[in-house]
Coordinates of C-alpha atoms in Angstrom, one line a residue:
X1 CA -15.6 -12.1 18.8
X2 CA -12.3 -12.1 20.9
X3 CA -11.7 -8.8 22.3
X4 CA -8.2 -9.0 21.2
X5 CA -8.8 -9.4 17.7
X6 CA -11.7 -6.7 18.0
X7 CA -8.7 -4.5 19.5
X8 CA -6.7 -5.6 16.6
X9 CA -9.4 -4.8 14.0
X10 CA -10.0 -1.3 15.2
X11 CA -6.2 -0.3 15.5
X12 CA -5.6 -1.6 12.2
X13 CA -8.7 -0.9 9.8
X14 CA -6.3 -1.7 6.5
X15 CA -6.7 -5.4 5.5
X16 CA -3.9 -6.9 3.2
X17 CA -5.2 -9.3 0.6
X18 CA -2.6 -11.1 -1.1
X19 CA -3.5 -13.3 -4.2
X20 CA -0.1 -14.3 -5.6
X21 CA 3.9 -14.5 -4.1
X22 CA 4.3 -10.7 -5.1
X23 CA 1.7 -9.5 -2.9
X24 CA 3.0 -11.9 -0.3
X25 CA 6.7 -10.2 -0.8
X26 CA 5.2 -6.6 -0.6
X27 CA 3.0 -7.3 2.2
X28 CA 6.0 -8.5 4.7
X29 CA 7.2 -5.2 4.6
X30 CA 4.1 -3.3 4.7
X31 CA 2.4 -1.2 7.8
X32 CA -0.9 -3.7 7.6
X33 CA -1.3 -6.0 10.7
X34 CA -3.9 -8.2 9.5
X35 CA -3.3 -10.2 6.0
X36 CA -6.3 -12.2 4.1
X37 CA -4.2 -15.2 2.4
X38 CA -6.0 -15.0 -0.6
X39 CA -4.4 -18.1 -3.0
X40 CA -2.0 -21.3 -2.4
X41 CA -2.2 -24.9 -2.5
X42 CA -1.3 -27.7 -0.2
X43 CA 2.0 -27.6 -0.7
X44 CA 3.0 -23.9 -0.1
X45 CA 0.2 -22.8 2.4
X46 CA 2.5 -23.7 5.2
X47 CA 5.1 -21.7 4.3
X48 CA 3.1 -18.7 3.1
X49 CA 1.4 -18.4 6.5
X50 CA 4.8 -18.8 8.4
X51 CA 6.3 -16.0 6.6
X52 CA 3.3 -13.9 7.8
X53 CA 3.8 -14.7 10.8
X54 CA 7.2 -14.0 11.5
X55 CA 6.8 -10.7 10.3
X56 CA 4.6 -10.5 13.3
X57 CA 1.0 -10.3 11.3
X58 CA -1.9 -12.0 11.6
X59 CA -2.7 -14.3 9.4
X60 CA -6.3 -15.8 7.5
X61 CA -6.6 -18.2 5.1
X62 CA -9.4 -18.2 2.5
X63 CA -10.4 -22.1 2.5
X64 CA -12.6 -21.3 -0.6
X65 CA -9.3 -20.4 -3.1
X66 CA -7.2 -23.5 -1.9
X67 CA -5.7 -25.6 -4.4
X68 CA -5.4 -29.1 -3.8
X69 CA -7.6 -29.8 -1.2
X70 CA -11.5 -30.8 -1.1
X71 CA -14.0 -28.4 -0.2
X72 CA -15.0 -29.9 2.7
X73 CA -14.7 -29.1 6.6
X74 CA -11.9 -32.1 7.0
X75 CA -9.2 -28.8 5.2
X76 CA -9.7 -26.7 8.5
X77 CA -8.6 -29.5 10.6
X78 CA -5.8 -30.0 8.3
X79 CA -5.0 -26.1 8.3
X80 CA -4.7 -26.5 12.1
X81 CA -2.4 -29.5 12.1
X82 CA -0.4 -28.0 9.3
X83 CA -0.3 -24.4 9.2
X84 CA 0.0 -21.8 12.4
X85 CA -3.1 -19.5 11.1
X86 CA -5.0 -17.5 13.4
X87 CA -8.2 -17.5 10.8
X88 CA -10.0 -18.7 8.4
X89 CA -12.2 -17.1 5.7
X90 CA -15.3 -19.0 3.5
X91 CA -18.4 -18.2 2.1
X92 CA -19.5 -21.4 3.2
X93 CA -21.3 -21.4 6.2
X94 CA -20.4 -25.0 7.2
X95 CA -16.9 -24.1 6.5
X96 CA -16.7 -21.3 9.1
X97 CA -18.9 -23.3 11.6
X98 CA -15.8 -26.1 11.5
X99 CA -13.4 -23.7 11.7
X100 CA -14.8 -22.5 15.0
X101 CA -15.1 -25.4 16.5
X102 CA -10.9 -25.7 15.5
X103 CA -10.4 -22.5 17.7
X104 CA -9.6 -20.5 14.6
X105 CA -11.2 -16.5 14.3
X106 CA -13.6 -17.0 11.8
X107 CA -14.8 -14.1 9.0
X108 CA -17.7 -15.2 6.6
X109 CA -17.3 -13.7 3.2
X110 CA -20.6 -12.5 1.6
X111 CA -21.2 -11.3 -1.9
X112 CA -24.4 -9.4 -2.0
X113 CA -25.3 -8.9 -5.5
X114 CA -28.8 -8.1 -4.7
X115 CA -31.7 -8.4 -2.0
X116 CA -32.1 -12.5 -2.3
X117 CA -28.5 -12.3 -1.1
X118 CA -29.0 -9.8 1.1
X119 CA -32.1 -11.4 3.1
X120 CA -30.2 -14.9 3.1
X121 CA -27.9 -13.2 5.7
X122 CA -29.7 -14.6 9.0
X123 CA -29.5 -18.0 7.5
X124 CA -26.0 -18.3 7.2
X125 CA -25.3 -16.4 10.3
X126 CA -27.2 -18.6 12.3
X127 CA -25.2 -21.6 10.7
X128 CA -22.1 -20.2 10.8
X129 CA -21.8 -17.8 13.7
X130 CA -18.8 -16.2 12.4
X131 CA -16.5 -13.9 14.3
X132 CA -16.7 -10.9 11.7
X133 CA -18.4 -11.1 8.5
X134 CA -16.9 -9.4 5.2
X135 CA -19.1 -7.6 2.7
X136 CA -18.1 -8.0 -1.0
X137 CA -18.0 -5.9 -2.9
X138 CA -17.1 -3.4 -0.2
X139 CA -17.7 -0.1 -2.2
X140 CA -21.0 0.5 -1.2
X141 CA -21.9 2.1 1.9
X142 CA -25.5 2.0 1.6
X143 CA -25.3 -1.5 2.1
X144 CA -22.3 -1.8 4.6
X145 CA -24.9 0.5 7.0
X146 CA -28.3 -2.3 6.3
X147 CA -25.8 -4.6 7.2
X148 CA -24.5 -3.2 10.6
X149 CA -27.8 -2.4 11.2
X150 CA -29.3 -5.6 10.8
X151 CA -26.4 -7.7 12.4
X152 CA -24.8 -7.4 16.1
X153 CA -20.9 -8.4 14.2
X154 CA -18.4 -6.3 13.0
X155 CA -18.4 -5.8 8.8
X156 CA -15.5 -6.1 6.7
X157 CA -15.6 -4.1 3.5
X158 CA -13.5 -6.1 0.8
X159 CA -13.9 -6.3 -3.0
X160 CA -13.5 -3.3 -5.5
X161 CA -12.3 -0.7 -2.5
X162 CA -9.6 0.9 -4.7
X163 CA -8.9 4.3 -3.2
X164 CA -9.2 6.3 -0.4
X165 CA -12.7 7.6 -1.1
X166 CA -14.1 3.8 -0.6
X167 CA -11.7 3.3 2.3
X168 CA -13.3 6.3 4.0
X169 CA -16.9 5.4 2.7
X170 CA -16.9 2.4 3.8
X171 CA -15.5 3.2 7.0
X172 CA -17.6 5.9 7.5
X173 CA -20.9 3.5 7.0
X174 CA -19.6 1.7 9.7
X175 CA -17.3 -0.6 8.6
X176 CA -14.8 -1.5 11.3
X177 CA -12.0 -2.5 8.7
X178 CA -11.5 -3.0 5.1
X179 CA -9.6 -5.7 3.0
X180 CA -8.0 -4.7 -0.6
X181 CA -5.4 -6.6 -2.6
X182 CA -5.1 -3.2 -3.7
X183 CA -0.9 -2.1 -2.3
X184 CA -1.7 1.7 -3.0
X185 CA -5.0 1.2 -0.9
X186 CA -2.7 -0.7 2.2
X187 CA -0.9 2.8 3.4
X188 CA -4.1 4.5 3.3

């Protein structure tokens, strides 16, 4: 992963996840650095990601919650030409592996519901080798630790981290950062 956003990560361990134009409103004004774009379509991406980033955040785009555009690798090549986005999100492996070769960061979204999911891991990594990968839902620590100890990449807790308690849990697991559409959780 780039040093800088490593750096950025570790300085800023709040992730904003916005899933509608309210969140996008509050987030502008809010402390968190790093925002996880979390709904739009191909008509208002553009815009959503340029008001990020003239607030001076950094800005990701989960591919997967588009509207309006086809699921396939040819959407982060038309993120690049269309959008100023420093990342891309997916829980598709072949997604993330295209948006690396775009020159985007790249953060591979996993839900591990149980330990199918959780040995699948070194498959997608190996297809995807993402930047950071996030672990959903983020609220349990046990799993954020087999993770980091499994994996040489910095985790992402996101989903269901509601309050402080799971921000520090999580964090305290090893976690480098955590994502939450939650606003009470981004001043934490």
């Amino acid at each position: 992963m780039s040093s800088n956003l490593q750096a950025i990560l570790e300085d800023n361990p709040v992730i904003a996840g916005i899933k509608n134009d309210a969140g996008l409103e509050a987030v502008l004004t809010s402390d968190c650095k790093i925002v996880f774009i979390l709904y739009g379509n191909i008509l208002n991406i553009g815009d959503i990601v340029k008001k990020i980033k003239a607030s001076g955040k950094i800005s990701f785009i989960n591919v997967d919650l588009l509207e309006g555009l086809s699921h396939k690798e040819i959407v982060v090549q038309y993120l690049k030409e269309h959008t100023k986005a420093d990342g891309i999100l997916s829980s598709k492996a072949s997604m993330i592996r295209a948006a690396r070769a775009q020159g985007f960061y790249t953060i591979h979204r996993f839900f591990l519901i149980d330990s199918f999911s959780f040995h699948n891991l070194d498959k997608q990594i190996d297809i995807s080798q993402p930047d950071c990968i996030e672990i959903l839902p983020g609220c349990m620590p046990k799993v954020i630790s087999w993770v980091i100890e499994k994996f040489d990449l910095p985790v992402i807790a996101g989903g269901l981290v509601c309050e402080k308690d799971d921000v520090v849990a999580a964090l305290k697991a090893g976690a480098v950062a955590i994502s939450s559409t939650n606003t009470a959780v981004w001043s934490v």
